[in-house]
PDB file of C-alpha atoms and ligand atoms in Angstrom:
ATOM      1  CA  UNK A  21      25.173 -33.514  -8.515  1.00  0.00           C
ATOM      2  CA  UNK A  22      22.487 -31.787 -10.741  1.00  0.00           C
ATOM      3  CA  UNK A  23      23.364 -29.934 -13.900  1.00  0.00           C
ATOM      4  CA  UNK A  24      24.639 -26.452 -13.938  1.00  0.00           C
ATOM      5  CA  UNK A  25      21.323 -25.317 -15.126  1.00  0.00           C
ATOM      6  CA  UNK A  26      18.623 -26.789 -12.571  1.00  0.00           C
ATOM      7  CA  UNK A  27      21.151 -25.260 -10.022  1.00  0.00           C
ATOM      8  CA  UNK A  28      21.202 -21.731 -11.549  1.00  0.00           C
ATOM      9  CA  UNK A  29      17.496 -21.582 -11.176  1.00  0.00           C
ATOM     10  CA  UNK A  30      17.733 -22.826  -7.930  1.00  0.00           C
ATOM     11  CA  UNK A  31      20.221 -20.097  -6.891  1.00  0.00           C
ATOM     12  CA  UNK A  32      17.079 -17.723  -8.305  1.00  0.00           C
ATOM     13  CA  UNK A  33      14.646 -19.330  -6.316  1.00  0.00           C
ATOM     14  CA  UNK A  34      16.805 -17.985  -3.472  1.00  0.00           C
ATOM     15  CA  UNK A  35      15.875 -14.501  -4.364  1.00  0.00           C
ATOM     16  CA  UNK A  36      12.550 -15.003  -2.371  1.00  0.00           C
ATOM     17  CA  UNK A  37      12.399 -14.422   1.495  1.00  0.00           C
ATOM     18  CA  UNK A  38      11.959 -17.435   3.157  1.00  0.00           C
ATOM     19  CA  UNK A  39      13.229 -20.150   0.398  1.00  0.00           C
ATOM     20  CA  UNK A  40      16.025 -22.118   1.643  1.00  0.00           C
ATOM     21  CA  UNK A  41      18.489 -24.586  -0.010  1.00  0.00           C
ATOM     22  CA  UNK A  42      16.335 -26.955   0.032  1.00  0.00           C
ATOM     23  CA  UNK A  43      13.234 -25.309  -1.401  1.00  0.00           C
ATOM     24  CA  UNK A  44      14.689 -23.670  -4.194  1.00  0.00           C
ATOM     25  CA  UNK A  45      15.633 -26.904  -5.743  1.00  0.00           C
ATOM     26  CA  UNK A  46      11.924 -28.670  -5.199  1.00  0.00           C
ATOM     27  CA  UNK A  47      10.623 -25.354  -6.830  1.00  0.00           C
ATOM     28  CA  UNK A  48      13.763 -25.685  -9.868  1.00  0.00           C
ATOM     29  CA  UNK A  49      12.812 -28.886 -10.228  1.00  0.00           C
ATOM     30  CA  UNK A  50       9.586 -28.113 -10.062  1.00  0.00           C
ATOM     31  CA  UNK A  51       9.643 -25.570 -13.372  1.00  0.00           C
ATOM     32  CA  UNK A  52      11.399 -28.708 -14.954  1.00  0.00           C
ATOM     33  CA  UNK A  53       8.511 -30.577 -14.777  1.00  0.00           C
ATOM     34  CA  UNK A  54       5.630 -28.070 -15.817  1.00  0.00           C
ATOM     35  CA  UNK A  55       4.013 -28.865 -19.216  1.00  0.00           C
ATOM     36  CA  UNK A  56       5.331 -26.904 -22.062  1.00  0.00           C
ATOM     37  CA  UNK A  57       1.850 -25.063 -22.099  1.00  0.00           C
ATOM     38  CA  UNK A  58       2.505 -24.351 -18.561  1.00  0.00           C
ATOM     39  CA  UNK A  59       5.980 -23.246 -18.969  1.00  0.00           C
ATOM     40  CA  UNK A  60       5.742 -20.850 -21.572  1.00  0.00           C
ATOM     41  CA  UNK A  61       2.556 -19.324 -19.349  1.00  0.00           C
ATOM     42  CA  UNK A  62       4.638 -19.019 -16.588  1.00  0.00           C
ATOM     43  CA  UNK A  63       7.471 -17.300 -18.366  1.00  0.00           C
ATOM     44  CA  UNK A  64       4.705 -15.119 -19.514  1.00  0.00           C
ATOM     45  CA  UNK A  65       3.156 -14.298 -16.408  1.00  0.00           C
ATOM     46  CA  UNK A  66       6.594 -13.528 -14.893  1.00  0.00           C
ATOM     47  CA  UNK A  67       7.603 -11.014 -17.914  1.00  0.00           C
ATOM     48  CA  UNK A  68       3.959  -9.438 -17.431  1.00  0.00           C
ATOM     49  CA  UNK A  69       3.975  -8.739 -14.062  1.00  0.00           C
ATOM     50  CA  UNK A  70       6.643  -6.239 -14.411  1.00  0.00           C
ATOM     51  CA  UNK A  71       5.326  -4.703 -17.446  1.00  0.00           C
ATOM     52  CA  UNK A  72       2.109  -4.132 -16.729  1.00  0.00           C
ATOM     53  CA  UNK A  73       2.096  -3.747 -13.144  1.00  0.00           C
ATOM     54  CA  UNK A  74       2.683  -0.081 -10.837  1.00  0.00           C
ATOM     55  CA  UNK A  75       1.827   1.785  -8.174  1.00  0.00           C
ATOM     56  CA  UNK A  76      -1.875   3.459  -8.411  1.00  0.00           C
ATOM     57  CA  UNK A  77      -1.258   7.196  -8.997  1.00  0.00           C
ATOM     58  CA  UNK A  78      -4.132   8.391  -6.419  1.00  0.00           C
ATOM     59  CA  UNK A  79      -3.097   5.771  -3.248  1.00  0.00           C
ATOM     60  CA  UNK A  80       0.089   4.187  -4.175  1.00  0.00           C
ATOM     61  CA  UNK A  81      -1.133   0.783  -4.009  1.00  0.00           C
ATOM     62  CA  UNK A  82      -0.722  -2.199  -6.969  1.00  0.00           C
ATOM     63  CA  UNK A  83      -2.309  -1.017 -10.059  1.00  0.00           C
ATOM     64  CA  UNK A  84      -2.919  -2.945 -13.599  1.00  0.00           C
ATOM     65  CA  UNK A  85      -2.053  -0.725 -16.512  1.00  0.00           C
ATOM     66  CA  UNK A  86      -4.981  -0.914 -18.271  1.00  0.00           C
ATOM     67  CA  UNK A  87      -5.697   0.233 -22.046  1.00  0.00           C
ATOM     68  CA  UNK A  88      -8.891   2.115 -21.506  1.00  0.00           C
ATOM     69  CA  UNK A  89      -6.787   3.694 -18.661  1.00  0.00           C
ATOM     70  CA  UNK A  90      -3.855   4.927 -20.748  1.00  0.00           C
ATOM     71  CA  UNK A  91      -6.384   6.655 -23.033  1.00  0.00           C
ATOM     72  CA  UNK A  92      -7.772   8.721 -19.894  1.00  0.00           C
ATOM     73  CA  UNK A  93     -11.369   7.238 -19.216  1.00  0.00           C
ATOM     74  CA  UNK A  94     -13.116   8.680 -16.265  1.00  0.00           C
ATOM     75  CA  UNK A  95     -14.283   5.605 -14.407  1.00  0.00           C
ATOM     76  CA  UNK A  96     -15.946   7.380 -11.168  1.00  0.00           C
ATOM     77  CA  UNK A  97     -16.020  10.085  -9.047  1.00  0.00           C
ATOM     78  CA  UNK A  98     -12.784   9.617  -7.583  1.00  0.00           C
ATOM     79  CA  UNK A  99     -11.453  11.095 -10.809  1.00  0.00           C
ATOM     80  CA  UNK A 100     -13.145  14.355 -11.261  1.00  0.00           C
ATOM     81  CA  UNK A 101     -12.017  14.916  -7.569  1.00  0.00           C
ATOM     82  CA  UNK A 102      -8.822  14.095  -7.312  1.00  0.00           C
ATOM     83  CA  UNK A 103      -6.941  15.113 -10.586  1.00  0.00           C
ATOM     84  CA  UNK A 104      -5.850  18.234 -11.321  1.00  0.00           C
ATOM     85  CA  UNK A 105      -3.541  19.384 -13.685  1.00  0.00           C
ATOM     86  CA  UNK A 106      -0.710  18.706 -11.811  1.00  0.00           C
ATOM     87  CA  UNK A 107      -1.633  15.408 -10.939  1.00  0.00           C
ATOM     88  CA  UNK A 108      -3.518  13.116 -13.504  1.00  0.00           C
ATOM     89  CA  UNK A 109      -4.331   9.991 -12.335  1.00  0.00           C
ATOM     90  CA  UNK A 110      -3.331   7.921 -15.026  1.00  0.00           C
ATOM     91  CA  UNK A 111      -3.292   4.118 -13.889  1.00  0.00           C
ATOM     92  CA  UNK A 112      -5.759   3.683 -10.429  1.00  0.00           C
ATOM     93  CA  UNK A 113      -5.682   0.371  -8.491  1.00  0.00           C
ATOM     94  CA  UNK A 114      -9.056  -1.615  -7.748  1.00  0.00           C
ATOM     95  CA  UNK A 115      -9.365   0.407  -4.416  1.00  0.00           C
ATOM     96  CA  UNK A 116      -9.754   3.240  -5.943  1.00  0.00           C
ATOM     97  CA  UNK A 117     -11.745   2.060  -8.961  1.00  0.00           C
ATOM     98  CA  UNK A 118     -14.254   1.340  -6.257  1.00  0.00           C
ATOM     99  CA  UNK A 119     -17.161   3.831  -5.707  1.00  0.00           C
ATOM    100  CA  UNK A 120     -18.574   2.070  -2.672  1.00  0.00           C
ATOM    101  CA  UNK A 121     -15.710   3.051  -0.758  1.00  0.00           C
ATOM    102  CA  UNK A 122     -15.559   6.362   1.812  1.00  0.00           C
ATOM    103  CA  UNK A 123     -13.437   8.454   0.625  1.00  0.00           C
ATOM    104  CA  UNK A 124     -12.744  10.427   3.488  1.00  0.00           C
ATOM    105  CA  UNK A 125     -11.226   7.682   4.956  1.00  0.00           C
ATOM    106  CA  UNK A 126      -8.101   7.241   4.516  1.00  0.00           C
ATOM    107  CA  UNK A 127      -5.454   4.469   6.082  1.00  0.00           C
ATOM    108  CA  UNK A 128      -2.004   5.583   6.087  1.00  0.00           C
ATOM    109  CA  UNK A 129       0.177   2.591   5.355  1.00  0.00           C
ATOM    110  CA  UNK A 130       4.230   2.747   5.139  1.00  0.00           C
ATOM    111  CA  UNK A 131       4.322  -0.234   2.372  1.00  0.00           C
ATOM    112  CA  UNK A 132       1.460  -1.320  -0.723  1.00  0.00           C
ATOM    113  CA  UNK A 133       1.982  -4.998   1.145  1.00  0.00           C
ATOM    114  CA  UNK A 134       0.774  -3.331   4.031  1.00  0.00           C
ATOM    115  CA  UNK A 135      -2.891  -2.716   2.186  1.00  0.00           C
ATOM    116  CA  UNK A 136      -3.235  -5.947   1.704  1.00  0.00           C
ATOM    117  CA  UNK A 137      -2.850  -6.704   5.883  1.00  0.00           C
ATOM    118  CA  UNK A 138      -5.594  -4.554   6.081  1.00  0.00           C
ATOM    119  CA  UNK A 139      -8.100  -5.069   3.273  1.00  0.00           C
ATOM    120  CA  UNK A 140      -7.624  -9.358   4.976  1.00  0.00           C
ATOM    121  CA  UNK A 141     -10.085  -7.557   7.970  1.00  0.00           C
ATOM    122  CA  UNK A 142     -12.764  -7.220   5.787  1.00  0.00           C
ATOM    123  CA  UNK A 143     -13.916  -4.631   7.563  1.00  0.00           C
ATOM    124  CA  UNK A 144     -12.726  -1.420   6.473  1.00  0.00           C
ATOM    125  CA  UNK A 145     -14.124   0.513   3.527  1.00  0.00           C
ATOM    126  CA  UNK A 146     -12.239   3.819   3.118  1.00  0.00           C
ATOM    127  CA  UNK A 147      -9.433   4.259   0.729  1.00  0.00           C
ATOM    128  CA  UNK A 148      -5.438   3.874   1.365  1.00  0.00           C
ATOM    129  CA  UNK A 149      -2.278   5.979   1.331  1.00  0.00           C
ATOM    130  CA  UNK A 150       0.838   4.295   0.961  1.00  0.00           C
ATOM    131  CA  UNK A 151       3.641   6.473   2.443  1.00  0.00           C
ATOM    132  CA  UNK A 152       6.763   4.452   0.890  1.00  0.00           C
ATOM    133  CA  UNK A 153       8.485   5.368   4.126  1.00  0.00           C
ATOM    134  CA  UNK A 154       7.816   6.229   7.122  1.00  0.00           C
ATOM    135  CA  UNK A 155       9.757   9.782   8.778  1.00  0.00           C
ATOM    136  CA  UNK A 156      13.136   8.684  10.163  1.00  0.00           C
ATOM    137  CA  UNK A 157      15.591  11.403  10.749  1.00  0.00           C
ATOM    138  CA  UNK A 158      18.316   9.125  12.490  1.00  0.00           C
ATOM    139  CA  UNK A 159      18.174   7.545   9.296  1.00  0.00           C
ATOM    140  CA  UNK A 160      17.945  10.740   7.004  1.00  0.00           C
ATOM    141  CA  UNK A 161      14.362   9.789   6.323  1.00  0.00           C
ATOM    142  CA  UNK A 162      12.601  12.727   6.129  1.00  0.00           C
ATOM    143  CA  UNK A 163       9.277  13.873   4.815  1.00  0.00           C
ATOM    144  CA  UNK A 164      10.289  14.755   1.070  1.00  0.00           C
ATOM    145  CA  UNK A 165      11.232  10.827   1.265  1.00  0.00           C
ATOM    146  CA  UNK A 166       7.509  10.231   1.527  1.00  0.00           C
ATOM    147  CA  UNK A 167       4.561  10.739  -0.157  1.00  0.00           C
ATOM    148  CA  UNK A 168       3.159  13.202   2.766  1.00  0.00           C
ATOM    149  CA  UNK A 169       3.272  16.074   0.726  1.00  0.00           C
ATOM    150  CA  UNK A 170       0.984  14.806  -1.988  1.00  0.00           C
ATOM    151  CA  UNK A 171      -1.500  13.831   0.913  1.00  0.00           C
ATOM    152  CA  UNK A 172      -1.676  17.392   2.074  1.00  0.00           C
ATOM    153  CA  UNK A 173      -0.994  19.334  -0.914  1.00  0.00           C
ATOM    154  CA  UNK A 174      -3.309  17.462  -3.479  1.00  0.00           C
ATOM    155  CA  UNK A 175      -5.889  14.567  -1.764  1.00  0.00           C
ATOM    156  CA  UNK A 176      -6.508  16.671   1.703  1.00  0.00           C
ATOM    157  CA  UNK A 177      -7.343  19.737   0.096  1.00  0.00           C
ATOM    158  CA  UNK A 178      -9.675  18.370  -2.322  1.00  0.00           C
ATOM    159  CA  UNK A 179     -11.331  16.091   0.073  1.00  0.00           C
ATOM    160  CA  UNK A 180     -12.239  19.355   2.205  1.00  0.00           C
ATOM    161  CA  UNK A 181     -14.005  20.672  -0.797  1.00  0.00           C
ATOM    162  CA  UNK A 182     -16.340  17.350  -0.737  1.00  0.00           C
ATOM    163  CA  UNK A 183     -16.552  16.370   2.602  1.00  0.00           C
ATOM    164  CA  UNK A 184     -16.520  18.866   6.006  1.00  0.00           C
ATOM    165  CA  UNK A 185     -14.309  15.778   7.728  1.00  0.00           C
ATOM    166  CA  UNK A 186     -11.632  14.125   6.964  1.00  0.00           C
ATOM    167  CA  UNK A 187      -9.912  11.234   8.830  1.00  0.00           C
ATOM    168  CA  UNK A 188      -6.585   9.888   8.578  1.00  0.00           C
ATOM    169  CA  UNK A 189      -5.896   6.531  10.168  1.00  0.00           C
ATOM    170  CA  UNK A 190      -2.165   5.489  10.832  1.00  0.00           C
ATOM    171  CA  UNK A 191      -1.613   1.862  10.741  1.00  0.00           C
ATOM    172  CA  UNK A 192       2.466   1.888  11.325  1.00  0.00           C
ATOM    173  CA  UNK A 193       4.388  -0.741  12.916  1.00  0.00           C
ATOM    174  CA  UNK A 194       5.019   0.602  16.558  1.00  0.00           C
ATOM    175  CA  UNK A 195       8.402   2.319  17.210  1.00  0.00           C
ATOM    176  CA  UNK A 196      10.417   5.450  16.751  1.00  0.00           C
ATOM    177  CA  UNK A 197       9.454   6.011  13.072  1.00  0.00           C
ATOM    178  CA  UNK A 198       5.747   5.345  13.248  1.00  0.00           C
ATOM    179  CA  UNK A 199       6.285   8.613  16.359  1.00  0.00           C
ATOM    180  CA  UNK A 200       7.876  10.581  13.863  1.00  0.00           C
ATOM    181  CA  UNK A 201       5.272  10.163  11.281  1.00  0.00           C
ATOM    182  CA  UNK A 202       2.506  10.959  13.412  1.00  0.00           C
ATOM    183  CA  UNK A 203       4.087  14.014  15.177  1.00  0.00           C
ATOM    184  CA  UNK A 204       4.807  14.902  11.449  1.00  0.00           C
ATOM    185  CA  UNK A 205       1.550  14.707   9.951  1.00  0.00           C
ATOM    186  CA  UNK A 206       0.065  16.357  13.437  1.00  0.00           C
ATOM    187  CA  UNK A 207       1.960  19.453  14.057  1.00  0.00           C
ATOM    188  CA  UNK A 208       1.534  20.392   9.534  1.00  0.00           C
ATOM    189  CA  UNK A 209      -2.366  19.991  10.180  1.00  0.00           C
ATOM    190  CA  UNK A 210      -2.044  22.127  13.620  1.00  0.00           C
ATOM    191  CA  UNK A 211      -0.073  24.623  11.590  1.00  0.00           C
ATOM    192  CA  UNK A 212      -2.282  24.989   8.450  1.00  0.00           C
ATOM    193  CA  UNK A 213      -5.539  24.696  11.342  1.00  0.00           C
ATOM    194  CA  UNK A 214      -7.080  21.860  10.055  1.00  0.00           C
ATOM    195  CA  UNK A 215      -7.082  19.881  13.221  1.00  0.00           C
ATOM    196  CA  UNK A 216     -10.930  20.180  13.270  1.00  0.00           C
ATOM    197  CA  UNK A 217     -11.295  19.074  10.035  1.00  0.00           C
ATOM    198  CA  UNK A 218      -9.036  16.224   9.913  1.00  0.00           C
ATOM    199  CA  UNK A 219      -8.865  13.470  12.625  1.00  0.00           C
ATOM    200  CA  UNK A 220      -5.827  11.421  13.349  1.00  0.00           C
ATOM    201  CA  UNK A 221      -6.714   8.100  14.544  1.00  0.00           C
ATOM    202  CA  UNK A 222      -4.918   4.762  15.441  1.00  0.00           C
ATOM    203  CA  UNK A 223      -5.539   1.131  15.899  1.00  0.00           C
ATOM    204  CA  UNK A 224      -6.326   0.324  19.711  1.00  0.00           C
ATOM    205  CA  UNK A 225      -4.627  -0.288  22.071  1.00  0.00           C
ATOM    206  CA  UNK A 226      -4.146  -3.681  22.521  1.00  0.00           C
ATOM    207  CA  UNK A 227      -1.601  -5.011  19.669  1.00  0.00           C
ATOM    208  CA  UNK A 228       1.565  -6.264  20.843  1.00  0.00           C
ATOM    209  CA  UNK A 229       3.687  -3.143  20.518  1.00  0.00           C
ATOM    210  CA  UNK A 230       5.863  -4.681  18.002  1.00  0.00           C
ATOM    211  CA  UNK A 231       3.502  -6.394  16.024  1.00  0.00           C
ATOM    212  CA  UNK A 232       4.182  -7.811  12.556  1.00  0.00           C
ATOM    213  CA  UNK A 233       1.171  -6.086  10.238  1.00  0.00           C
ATOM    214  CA  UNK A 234       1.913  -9.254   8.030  1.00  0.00           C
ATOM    215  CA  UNK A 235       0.425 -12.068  11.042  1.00  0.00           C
ATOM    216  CA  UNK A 236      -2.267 -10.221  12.312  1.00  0.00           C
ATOM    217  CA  UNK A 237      -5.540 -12.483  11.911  1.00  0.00           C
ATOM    218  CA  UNK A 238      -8.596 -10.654  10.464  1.00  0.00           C
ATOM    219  CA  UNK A 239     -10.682 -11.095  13.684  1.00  0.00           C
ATOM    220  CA  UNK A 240      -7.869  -9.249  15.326  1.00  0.00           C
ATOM    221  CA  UNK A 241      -7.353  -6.934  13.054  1.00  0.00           C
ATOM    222  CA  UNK A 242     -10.940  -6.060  12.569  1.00  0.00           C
ATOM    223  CA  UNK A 243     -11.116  -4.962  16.411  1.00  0.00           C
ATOM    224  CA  UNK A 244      -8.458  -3.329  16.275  1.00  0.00           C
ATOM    225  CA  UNK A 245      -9.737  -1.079  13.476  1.00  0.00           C
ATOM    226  CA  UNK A 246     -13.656  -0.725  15.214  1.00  0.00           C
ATOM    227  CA  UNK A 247     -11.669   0.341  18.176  1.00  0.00           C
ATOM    228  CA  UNK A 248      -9.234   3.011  17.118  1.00  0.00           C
ATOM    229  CA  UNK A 249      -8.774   5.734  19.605  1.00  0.00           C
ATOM    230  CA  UNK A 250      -7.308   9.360  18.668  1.00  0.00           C
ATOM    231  CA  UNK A 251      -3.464   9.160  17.519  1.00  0.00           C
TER     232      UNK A 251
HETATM  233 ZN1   ZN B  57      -5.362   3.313  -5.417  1.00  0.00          ZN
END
């Protein structure tokens, strides 16, 4: 019934969790009726978003390349700290960029989506480590596959130099993998004895085991983070 093309962008639409049939041809009809102003803005935006968008060097979160970033600016502490030779931190997010935030406080997070669950609290003020995955050896996910080493090799290290503590809290999704992780992360800091220096903490108890970081409410989720226990 509708030409070849609307239905091709439909079929697109489709590409998005959660849009059905029946959504993806509101939203491709939709696009048909934008302004040309709008349209070409849109087209824009979409091209841009790739282009000018990655992953922060120091957290792994969303970062905006920047210009004044590409040429190397120092912006704040965070950068005389943290980079190294071996490390330059070339394109930060807006976490990062922000100097009111404690630094030795660090949420580990499996996914950058999973920064945004907890930034929604409004309550926490430390600084975020996206993992990328979380330890899964049944699934030949080990810890090379995530981005623990640079946690202990570059940001843990230099942290101690600053600050005599340093904690680490895990917000995982509850199961084997999230165990993994955590025994992980526990038994390197036993070996290199650092378990004085750096805490492991967790939300409290009191989630739904299986919860879905993506629907927790921000007065839940704020709790949850003012009541963490030892992981
Ligand atoms: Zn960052």
């Amino acid at each position: 019934m509708l030409p070849k093309s609307i239905q091709d962008l439909a079929e697109k639409m489709r590409y998005f969790p959660g849009v059905g049939v029946r959504s993806s041809q509101k939203l491709a009809l939709d696009v048909l009726q934008l302004s040309p102003e709008k349209y070409e803005e849109l087209i824009g935006s979409l091209k841009n978003v790739r282009a000018e968008v990655c992953f922060c060097d120091n957290c792994g979160f969303f970062a905006q390349k920047e210009a004044e970033q590409k040429a190397g600016v120092k912006i704040n502490q965070l950068f005389t700290l943290m980079q190294d030779q071996n490390h330059s931190l070339q394109f930060v997010c807006e976490i990062c960029k922000d100097t009111t935030r404690n630094l030795a406080q660090i949420c580990l997070v499996e996914k950058a989506t999973d920064v945004i669950t907890v930034e929604k609290s409004q309550f926490y003020r430390g600084t975020y480590h996206v993992l990328q995955n979380l330890i899964s050896p049944l699934d030949n996910i080990f810890a090379e596959d995530t981005s623990i080493g640079d946690l202990l090799e570059r940001k843990i290290p230099k942290l101690l130099v600053k600050y005599p503590k340093v904690e680490l809290i895990l917000f995982f999704k509850a199961g084997f993998s999230s165990e993994a992780t955590t025994a992980y992360l526990k038994e390197v800091l036993k070996q290199r004895g650092l378990l004085d220096k750096v805490s492991l903490t967790k939300l409290a108890q009191g989630l739904p085991l299986y919860y879905n970081p993506d629907t927790l409410d921000q007065a839940t989720m704020a709790k949850a983070l003012e009541d963490r226990r030892e992981a």
